[in-house]
CSV table of C-alpha atoms and ligand atoms in Angstrom, one decimal:
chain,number,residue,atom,x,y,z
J,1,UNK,CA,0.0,0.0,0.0
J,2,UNK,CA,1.3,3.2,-0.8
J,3,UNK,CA,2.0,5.6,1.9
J,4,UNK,CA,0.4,8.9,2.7
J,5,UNK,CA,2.7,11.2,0.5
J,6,UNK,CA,2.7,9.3,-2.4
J,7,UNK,CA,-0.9,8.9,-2.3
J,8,UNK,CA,-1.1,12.9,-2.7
J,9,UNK,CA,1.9,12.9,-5.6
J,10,UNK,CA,-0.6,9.9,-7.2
J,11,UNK,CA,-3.8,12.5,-6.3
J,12,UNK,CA,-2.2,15.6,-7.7
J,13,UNK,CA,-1.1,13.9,-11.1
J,14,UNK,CA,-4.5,12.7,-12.0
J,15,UNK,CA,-5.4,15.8,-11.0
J,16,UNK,CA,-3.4,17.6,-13.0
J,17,UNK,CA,-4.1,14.7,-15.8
J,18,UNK,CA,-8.3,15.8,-15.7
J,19,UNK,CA,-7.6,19.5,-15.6
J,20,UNK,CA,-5.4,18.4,-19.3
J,21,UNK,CA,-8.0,16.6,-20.9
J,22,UNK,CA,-10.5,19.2,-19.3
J,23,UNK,CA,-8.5,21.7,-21.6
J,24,UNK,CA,-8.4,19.7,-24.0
J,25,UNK,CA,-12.3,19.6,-24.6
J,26,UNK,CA,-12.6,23.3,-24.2
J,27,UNK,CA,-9.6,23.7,-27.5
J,28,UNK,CA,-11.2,23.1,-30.5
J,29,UNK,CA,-8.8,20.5,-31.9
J,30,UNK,CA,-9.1,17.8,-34.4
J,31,UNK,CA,-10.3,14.6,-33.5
J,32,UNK,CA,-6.8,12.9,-34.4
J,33,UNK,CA,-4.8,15.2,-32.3
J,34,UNK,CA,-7.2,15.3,-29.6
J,35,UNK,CA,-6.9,11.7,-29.4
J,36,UNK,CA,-3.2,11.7,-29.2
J,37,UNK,CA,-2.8,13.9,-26.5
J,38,UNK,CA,-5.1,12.2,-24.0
J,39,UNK,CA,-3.1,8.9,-24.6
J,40,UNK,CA,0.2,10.7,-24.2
J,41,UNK,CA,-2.0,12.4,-21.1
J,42,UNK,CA,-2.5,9.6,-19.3
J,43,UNK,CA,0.6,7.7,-20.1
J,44,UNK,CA,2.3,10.4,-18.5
J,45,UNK,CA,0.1,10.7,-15.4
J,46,UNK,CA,-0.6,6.9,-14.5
J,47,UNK,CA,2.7,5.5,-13.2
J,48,UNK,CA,1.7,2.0,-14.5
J,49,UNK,CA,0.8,2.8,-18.3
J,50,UNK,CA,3.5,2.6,-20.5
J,51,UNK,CA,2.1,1.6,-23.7
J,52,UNK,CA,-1.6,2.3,-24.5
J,53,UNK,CA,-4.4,2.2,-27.8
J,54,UNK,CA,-7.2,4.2,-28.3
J,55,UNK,CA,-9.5,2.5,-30.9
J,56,UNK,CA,-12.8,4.5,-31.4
J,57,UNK,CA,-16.0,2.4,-32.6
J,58,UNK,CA,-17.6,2.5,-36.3
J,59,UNK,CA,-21.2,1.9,-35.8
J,60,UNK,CA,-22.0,1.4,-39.6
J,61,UNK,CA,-19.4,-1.4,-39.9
J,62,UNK,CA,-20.0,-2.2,-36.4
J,63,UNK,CA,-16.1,-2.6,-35.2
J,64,UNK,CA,-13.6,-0.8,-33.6
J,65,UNK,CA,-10.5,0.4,-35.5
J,66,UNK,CA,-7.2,1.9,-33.5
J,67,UNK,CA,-6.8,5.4,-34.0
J,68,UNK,CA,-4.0,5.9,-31.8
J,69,UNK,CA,-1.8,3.7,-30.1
J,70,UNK,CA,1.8,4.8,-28.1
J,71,UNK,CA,4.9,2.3,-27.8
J,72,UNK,CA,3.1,0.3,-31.0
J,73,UNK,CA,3.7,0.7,-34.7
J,74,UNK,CA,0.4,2.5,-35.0
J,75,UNK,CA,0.7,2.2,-39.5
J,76,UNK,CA,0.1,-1.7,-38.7
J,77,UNK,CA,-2.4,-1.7,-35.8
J,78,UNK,CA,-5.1,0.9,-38.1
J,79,UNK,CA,-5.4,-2.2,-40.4
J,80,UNK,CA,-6.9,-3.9,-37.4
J,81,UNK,CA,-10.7,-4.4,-37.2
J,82,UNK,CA,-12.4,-5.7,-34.1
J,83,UNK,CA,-15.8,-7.1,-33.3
J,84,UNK,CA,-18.0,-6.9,-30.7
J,85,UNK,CA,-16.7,-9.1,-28.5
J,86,UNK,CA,-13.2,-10.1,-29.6
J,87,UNK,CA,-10.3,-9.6,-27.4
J,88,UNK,CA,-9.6,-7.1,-24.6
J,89,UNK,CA,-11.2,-4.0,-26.6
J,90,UNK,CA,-14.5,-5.9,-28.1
J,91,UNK,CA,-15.5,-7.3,-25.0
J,92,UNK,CA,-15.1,-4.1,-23.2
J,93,UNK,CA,-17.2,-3.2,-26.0
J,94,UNK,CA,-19.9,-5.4,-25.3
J,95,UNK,CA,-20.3,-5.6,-21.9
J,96,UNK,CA,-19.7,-2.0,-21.4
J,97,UNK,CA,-17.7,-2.5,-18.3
J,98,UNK,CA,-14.3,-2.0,-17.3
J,99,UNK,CA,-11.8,-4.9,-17.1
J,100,UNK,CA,-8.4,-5.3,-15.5
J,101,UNK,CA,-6.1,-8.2,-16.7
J,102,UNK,CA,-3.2,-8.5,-14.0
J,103,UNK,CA,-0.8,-11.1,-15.6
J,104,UNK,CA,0.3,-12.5,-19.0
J,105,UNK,CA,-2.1,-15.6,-18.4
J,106,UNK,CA,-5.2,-13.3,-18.0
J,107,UNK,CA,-4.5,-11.1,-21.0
J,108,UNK,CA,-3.4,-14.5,-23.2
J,109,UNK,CA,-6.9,-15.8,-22.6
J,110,UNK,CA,-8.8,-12.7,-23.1
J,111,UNK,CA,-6.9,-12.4,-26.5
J,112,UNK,CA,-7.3,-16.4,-27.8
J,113,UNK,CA,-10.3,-15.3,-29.7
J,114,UNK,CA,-8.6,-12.9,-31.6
J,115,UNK,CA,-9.2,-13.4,-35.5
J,116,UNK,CA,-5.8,-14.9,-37.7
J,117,UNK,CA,-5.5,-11.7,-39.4
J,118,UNK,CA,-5.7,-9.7,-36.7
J,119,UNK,CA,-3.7,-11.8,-34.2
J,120,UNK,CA,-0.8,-11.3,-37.1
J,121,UNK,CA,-1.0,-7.7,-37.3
J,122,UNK,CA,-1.3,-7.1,-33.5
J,123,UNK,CA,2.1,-9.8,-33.7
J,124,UNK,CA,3.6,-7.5,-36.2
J,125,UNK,CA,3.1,-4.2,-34.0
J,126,UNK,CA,4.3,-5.5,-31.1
J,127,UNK,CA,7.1,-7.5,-32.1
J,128,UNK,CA,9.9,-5.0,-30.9
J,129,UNK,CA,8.3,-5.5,-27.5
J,130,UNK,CA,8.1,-7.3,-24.7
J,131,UNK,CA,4.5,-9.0,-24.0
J,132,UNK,CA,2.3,-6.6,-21.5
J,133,UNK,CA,2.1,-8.1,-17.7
J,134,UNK,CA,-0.8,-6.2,-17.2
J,135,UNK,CA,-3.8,-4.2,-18.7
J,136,UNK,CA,-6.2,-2.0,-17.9
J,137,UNK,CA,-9.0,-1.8,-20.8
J,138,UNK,CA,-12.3,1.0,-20.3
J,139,UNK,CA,-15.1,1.3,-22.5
J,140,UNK,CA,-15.7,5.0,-23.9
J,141,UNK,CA,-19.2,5.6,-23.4
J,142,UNK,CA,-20.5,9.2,-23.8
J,143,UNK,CA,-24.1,8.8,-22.5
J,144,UNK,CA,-25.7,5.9,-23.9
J,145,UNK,CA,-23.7,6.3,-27.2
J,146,UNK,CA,-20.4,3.7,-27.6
J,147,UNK,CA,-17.7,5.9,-28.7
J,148,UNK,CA,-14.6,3.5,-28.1
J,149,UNK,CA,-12.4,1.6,-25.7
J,150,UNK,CA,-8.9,2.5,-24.0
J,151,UNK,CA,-6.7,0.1,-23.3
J,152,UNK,CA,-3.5,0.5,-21.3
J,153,UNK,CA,-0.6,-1.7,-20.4
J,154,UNK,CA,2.1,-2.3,-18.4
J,155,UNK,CA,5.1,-4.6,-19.3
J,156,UNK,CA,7.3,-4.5,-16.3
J,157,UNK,CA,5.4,-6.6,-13.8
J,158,UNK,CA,2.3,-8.2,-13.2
J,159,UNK,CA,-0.6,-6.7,-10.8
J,160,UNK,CA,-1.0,-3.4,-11.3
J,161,UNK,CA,-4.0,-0.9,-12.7
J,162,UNK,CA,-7.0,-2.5,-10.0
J,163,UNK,CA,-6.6,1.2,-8.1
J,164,UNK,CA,-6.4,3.4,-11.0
J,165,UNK,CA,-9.8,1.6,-12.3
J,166,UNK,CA,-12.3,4.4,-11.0
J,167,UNK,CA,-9.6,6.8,-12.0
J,168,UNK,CA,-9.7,5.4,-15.6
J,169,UNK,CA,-13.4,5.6,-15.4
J,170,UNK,CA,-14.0,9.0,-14.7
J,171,UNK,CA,-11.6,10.4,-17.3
J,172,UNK,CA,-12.6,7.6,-19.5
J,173,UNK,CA,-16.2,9.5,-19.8
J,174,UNK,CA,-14.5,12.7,-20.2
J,175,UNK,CA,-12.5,11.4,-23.4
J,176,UNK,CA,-15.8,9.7,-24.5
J,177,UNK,CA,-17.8,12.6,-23.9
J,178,UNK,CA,-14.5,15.0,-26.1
J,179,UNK,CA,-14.8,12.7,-28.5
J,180,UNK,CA,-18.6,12.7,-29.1
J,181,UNK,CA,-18.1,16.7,-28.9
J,182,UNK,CA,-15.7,16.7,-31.4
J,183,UNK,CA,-16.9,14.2,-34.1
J,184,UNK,CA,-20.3,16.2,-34.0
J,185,UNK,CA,-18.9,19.5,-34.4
J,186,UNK,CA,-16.4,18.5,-37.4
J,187,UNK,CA,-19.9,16.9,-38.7
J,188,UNK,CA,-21.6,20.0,-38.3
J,189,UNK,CA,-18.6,21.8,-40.2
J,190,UNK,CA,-18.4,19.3,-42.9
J,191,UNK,CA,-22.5,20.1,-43.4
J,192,UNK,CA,-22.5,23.7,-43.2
J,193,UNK,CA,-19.5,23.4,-45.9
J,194,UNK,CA,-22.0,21.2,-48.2
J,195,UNK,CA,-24.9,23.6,-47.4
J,196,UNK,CA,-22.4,26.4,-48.8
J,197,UNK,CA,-21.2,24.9,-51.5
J,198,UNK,CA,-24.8,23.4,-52.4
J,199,UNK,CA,-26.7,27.0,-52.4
J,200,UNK,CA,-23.5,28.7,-54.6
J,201,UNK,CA,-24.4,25.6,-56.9
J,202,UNK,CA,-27.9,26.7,-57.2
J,203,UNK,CA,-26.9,30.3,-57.5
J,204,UNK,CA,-24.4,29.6,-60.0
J,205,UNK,CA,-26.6,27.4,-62.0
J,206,UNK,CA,-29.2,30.1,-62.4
J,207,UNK,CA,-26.8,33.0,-62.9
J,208,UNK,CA,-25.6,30.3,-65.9
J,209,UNK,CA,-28.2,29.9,-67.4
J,210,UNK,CA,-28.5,33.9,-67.5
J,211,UNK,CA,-25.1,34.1,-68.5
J,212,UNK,CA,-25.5,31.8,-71.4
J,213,UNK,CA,-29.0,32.8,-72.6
J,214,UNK,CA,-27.7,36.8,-72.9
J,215,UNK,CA,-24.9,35.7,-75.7
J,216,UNK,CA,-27.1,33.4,-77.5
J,217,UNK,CA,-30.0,36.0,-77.8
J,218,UNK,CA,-27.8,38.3,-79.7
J,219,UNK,CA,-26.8,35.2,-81.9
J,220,UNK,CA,-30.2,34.5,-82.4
J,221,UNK,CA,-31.1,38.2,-82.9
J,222,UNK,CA,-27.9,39.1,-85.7
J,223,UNK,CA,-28.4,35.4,-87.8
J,224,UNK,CA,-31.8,35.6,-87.9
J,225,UNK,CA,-31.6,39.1,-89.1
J,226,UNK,CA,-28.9,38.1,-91.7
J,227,UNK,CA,-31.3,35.0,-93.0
J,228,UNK,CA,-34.4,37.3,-93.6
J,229,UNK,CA,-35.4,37.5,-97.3
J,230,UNK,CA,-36.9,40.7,-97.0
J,231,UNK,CA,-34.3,42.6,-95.6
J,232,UNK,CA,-30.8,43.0,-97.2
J,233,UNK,CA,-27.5,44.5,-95.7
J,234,UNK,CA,-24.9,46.1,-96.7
J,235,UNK,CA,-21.5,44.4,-96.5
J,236,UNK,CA,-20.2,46.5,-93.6
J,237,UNK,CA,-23.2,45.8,-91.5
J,238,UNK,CA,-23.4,42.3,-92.6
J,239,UNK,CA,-19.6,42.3,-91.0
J,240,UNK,CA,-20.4,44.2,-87.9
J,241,UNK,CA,-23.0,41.2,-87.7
J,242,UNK,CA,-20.9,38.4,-87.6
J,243,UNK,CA,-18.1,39.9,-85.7
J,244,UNK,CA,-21.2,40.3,-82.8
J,245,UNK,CA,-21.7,36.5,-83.3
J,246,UNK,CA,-18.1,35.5,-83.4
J,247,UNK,CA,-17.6,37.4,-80.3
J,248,UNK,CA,-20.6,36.2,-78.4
J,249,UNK,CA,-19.6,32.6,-79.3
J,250,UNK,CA,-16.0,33.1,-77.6
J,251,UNK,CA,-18.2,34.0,-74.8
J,252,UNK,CA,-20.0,30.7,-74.8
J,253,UNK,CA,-17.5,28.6,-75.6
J,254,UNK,CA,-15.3,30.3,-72.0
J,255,UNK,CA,-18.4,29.6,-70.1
J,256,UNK,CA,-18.7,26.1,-71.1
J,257,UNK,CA,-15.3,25.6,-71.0
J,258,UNK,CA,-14.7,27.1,-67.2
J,259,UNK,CA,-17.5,24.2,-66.1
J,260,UNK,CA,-16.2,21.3,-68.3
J,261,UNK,CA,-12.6,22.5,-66.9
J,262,UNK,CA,-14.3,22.4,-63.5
J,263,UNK,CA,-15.8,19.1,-63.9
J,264,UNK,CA,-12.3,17.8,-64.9
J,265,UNK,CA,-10.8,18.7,-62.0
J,266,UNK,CA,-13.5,18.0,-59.4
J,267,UNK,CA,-13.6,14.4,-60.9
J,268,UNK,CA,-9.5,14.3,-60.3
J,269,UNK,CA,-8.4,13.8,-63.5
J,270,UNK,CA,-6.0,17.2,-63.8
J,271,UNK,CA,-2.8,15.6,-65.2
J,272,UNK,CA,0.2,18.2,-65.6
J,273,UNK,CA,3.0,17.6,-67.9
J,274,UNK,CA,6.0,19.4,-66.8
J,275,UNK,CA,8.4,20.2,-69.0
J,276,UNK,CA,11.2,23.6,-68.8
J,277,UNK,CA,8.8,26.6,-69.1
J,278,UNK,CA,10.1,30.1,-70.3
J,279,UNK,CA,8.0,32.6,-68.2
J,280,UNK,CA,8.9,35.5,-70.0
J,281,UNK,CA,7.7,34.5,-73.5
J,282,UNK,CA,4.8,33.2,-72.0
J,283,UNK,CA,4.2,36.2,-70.4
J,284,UNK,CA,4.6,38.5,-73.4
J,285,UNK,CA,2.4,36.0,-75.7
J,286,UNK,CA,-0.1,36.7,-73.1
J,287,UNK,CA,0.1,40.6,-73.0
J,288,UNK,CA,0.2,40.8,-76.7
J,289,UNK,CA,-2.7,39.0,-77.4
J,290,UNK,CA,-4.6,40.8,-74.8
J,291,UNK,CA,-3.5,44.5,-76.1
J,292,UNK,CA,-4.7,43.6,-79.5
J,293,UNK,CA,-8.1,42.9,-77.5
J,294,UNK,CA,-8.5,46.0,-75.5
J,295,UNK,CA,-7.5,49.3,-76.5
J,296,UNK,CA,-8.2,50.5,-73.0
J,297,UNK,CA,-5.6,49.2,-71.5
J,298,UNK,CA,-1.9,49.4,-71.5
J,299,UNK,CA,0.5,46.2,-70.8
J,300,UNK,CA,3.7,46.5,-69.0
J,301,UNK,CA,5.8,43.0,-68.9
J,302,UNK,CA,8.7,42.7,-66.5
J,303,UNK,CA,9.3,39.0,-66.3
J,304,UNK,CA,12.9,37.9,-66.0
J,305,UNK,CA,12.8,34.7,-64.6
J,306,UNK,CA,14.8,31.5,-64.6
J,307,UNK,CA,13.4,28.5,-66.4
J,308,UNK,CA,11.1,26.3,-64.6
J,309,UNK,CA,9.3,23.0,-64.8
J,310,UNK,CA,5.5,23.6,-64.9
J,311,UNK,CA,2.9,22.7,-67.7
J,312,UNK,CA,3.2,25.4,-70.0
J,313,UNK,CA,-0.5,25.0,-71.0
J,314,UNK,CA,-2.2,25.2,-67.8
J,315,UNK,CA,0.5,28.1,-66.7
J,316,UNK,CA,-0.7,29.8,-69.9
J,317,UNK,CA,-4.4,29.2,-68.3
J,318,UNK,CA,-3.7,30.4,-64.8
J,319,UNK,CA,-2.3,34.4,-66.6
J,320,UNK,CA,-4.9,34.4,-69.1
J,321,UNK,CA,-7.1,34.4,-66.6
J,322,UNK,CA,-5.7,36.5,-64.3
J,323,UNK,CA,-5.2,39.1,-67.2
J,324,UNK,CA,-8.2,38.1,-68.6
J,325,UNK,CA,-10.0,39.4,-65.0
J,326,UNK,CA,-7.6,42.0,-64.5
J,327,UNK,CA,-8.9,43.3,-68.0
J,328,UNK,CA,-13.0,42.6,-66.7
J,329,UNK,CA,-12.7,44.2,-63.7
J,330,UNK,CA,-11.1,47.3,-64.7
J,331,UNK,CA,-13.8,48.7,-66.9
J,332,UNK,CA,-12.3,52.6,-67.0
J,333,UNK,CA,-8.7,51.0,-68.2
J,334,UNK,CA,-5.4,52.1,-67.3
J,335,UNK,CA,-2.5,49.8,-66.7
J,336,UNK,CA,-1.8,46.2,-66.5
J,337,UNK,CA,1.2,44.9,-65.6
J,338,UNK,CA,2.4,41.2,-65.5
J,339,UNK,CA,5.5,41.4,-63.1
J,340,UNK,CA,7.9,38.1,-62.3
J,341,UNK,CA,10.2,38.7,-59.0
J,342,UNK,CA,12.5,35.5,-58.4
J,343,UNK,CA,14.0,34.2,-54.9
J,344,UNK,CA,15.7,31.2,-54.0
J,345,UNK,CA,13.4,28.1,-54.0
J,346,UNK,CA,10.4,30.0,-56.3
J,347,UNK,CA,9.5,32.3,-58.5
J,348,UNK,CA,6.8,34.8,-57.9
J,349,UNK,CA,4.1,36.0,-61.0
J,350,UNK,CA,1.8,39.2,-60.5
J,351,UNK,CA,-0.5,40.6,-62.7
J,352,UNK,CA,-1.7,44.0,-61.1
J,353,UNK,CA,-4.6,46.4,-62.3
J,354,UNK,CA,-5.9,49.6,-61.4
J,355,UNK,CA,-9.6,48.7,-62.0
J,356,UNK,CA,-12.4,48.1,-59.1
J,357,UNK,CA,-10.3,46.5,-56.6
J,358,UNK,CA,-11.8,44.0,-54.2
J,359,UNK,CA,-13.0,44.7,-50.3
J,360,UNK,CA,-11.3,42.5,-47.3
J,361,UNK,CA,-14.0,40.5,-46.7
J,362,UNK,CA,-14.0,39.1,-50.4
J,363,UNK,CA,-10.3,38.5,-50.7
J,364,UNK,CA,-9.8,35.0,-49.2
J,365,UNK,CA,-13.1,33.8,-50.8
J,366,UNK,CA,-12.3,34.3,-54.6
J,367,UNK,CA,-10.4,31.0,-54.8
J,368,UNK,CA,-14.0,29.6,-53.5
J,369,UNK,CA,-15.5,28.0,-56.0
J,370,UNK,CA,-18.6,29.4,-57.5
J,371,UNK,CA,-17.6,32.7,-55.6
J,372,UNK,CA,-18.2,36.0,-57.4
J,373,UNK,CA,-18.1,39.2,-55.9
J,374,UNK,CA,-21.1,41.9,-57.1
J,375,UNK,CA,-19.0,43.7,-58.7
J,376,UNK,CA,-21.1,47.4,-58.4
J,377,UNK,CA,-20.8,47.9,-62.2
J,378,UNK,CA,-23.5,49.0,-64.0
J,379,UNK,CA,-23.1,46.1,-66.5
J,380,UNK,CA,-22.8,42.8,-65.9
J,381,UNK,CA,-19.4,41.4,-65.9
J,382,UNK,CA,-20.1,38.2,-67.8
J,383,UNK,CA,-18.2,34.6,-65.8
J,384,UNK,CA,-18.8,32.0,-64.3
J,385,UNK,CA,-16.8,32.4,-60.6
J,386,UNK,CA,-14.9,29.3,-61.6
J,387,UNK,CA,-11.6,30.9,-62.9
J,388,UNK,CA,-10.0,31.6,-60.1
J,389,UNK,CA,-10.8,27.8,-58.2
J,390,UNK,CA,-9.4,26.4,-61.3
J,391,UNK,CA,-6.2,28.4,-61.4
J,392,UNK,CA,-5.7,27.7,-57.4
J,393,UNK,CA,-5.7,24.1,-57.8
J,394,UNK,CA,-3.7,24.3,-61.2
J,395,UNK,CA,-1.2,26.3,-59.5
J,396,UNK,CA,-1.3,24.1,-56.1
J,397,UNK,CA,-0.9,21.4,-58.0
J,398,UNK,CA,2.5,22.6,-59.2
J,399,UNK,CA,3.9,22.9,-55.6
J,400,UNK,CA,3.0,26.5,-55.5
J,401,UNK,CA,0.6,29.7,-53.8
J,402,UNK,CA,-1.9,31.6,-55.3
J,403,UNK,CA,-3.4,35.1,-53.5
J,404,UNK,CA,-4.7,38.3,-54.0
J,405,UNK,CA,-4.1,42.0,-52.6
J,406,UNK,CA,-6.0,44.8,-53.0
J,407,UNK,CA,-7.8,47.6,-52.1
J,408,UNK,CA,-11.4,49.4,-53.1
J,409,UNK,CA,-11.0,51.4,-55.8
J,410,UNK,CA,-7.6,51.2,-56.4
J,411,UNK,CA,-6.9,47.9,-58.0
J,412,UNK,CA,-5.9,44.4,-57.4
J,413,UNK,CA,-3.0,42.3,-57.9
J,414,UNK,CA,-2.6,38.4,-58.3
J,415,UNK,CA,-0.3,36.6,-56.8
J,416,UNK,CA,1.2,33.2,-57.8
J,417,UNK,CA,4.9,31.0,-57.3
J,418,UNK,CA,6.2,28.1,-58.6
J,419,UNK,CA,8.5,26.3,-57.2
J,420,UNK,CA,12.3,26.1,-58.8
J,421,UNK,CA,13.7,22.9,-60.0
J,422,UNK,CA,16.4,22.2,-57.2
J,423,UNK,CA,19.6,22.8,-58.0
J,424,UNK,CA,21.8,20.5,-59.8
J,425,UNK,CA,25.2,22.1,-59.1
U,1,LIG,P1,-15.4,35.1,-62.9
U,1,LIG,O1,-14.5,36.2,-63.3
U,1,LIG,O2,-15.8,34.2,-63.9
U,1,LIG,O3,-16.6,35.7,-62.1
U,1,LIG,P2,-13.3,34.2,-61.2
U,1,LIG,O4,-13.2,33.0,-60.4
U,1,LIG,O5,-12.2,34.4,-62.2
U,1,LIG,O6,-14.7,34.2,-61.8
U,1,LIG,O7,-13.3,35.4,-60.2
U,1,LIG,C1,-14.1,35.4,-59.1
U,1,LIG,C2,-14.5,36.8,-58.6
U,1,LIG,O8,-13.3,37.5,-58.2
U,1,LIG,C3,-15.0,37.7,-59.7
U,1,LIG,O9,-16.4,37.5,-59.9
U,1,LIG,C4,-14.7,39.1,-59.3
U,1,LIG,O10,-15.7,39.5,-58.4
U,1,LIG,C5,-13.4,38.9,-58.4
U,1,LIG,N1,-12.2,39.3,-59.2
U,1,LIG,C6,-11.3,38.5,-59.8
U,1,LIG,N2,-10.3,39.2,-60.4
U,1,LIG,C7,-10.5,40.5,-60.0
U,1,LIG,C8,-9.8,41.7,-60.3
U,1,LIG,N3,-8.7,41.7,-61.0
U,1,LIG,N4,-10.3,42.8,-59.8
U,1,LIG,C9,-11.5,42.8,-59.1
U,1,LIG,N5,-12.2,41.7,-58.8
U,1,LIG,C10,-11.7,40.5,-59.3
């Protein structure tokens, strides 16, 4: 029996060990590291646990799988599945109550009904240790809800753990109850994120179809006028016509091509094909094209970069449509200027405008998908809020970053790097 002092060192550390996980449930941390630290938590604060797994209960296949485990090769022990009533953790599972084991012999019988596969793997986890003489295993329980099971162990001697048990069981409701806490609120998260992404859906499928029926009225409206047999034009007009329809097709075809792009992506099929990419020329290409477009505004390119490995293509996509936006949403013109600044793992892109700018709140959202930004103009900016999404994980997908800076009314610039291919030297 341990004397008086000790008893209050033992006191204080569990103590100490309940005020932890008691901080632990007011953090709002994820469910993986939550779980970590109340293992490490009470492996520190019981003197007889020295190893210990948490395995948390899957009601849909109806078995417990390990989600954390200390002094175990925890990569082989996830492949374990347990049923309700197998081993240590099932039948603490089962029955619901605690359960000490205080020798090898004890712990060998409660595990002889382990299946094959998993008596292998739970060999193959252990083998750089020494059996456990002793174990401690608690069912998680957060109100009438079966959340998991602890089990802890000692391996230096037999006998141990039947004084901690109503220890364990208190904190073992506490880590149940975190744990309920926690998987509910990353559920709630995960639906609100669903709700969101569901209603821009909507939104974005009506503002489509707006989108797409205002080019293809004019296209109706100018061929149908060309077609009439009573009415004959000119050739100029016949030519201002067509260059209407022309145009308004480009603007169809962008649409439709943002979404199928989109789709692509979404369904994880974006496939890059690096090869060594000259940012400059691609830059200037870019620019060129764009001035011959708009007569409002004025290109400046100062790109003098090293070569890097990207895919030119979807590099080429990620500036067109930064200039391509930096071109919509400065109405008024002025200048644009695609700018390359190089340190020494990336390189860094910018495409700056003096248009509309963009307000703080918006900033981090335009790499949302389906996010667009009432832009106050008069005129409807025509798009599909799926540029930007595409470029972010075009340009993630290279290694690199992609943000935005700006202020109201006096313009915005795009950010993005790619990484540089390490050197060689
Ligand atoms: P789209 O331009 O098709 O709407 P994007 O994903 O390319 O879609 O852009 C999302 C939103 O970000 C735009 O609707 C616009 O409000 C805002 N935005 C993008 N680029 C700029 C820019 N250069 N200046 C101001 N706002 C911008």
């Amino acid at each position: 029996m341990p004397h008086a002092e000790e008893m209050a060192a033992i006191g204080e550390q569990r103590l100490s060990a309940i005020f932890e996980i008691a901080r632990l449930l007011a953090g709002q941390h994820d469910l993986e590291t939550m779980l970590s630290r109340f293992l490490s938590c009470l492996i520190a604060t019981l003197r007889a646990a020295e190893t210990g797994i948490l395995l948390l209960y899957e009601p849909e296949q109806d078995w417990l799988v390990v989600k954390d485990a200390q002094g175990y090769d925890l990569r082989v022990l996830s492949q374990i599945h347990i049923t309700s009533g197998e081993a240590m953790s099932g039948r603490a599972l089962q029955s619901g109550q605690p359960a000490v084991y205080p020798d090898p012999a004890a712990i060998a019988a409660v595990r002889a009904n382990m299946s094959p596969t998993n008596q292998r793997l739970f060999e193959q986890a252990t083998a750089a240790l020494d059996g456990p003489q002793c174990a401690a295993c608690v069912p998680l329980i957060a109100g009438t809800t079966r959340v998991g099971v602890l089990i802890l162990e000692n391996r230096s001697e037999p006998g141990h753990f039947r004084e901690d048990l109503p220890f364990l069981e208190a904190v073992a409701q506490l880590i149940a109850v975190s744990i309920e806490h926690t998987r509910l609120r990353e559920e709630l998260q995960q639906v609100r994120a669903l709700e969101e992404a569901n209603r821009l859906k909507a939104e974005l499928i009506s503002t489509l179809a707006h989108e797409m029926r205002t080019p293809l009225t004019s296209i109706k409206g100018f061929s149908t006028a060309l077609l009439l047999e009573e009415a004959t034009f000119d050739a100029p007009t016949q030519r201002e016509f067509l260059t209407i329809i022309d145009q308004e097709c480009d603007v169809l075809t962008d649409l439709i091509h943002d979404l199928l792009e989109s789709s692509i992506i979404d369904a994880g099929l974006l496939r890059l094909e690096l090869q060594p990419v000259r940012l400059e020329r691609l830059a200037r290409d870019t620019a060129e094209d764009f001035a011959r477009r708009s007569s409002k505004h004025r290109f400046l390119v100062d790109v003098q970069l090293p070569i890097v490995d990207a895919d030119p293509h979807r590099i080429e996509q990620v500036l067109r449509n930064l200039v391509d936006n930096a071109v919509k949403y400065s109405p008024g013109g002025g200048m644009i200027v695609i700018r390359g600044t190089v340190e020494e793992k990336q390189v860094t892109i910018s495409v700056s405008d003096q248009g509309l700018g963009i307000a703080p709140e918006h900033l981090n959202r335009l790499f949302d998908k389906f996010y667009r930004v009432d832009s106050g103009l008069g005129r409807h900016v025509v798009g599909s809020g799926l540029g930007l999404p595409i470029a972010r994980t075009i340009v993630e997908s290279h290694g690199g970053r992609i943000w935005a800076e700006s202020r109201p009314g006096e313009g915005s610039t795009f950010y993005f790097t790619l990484p540089r291919p390490i050197d060689e030297e």
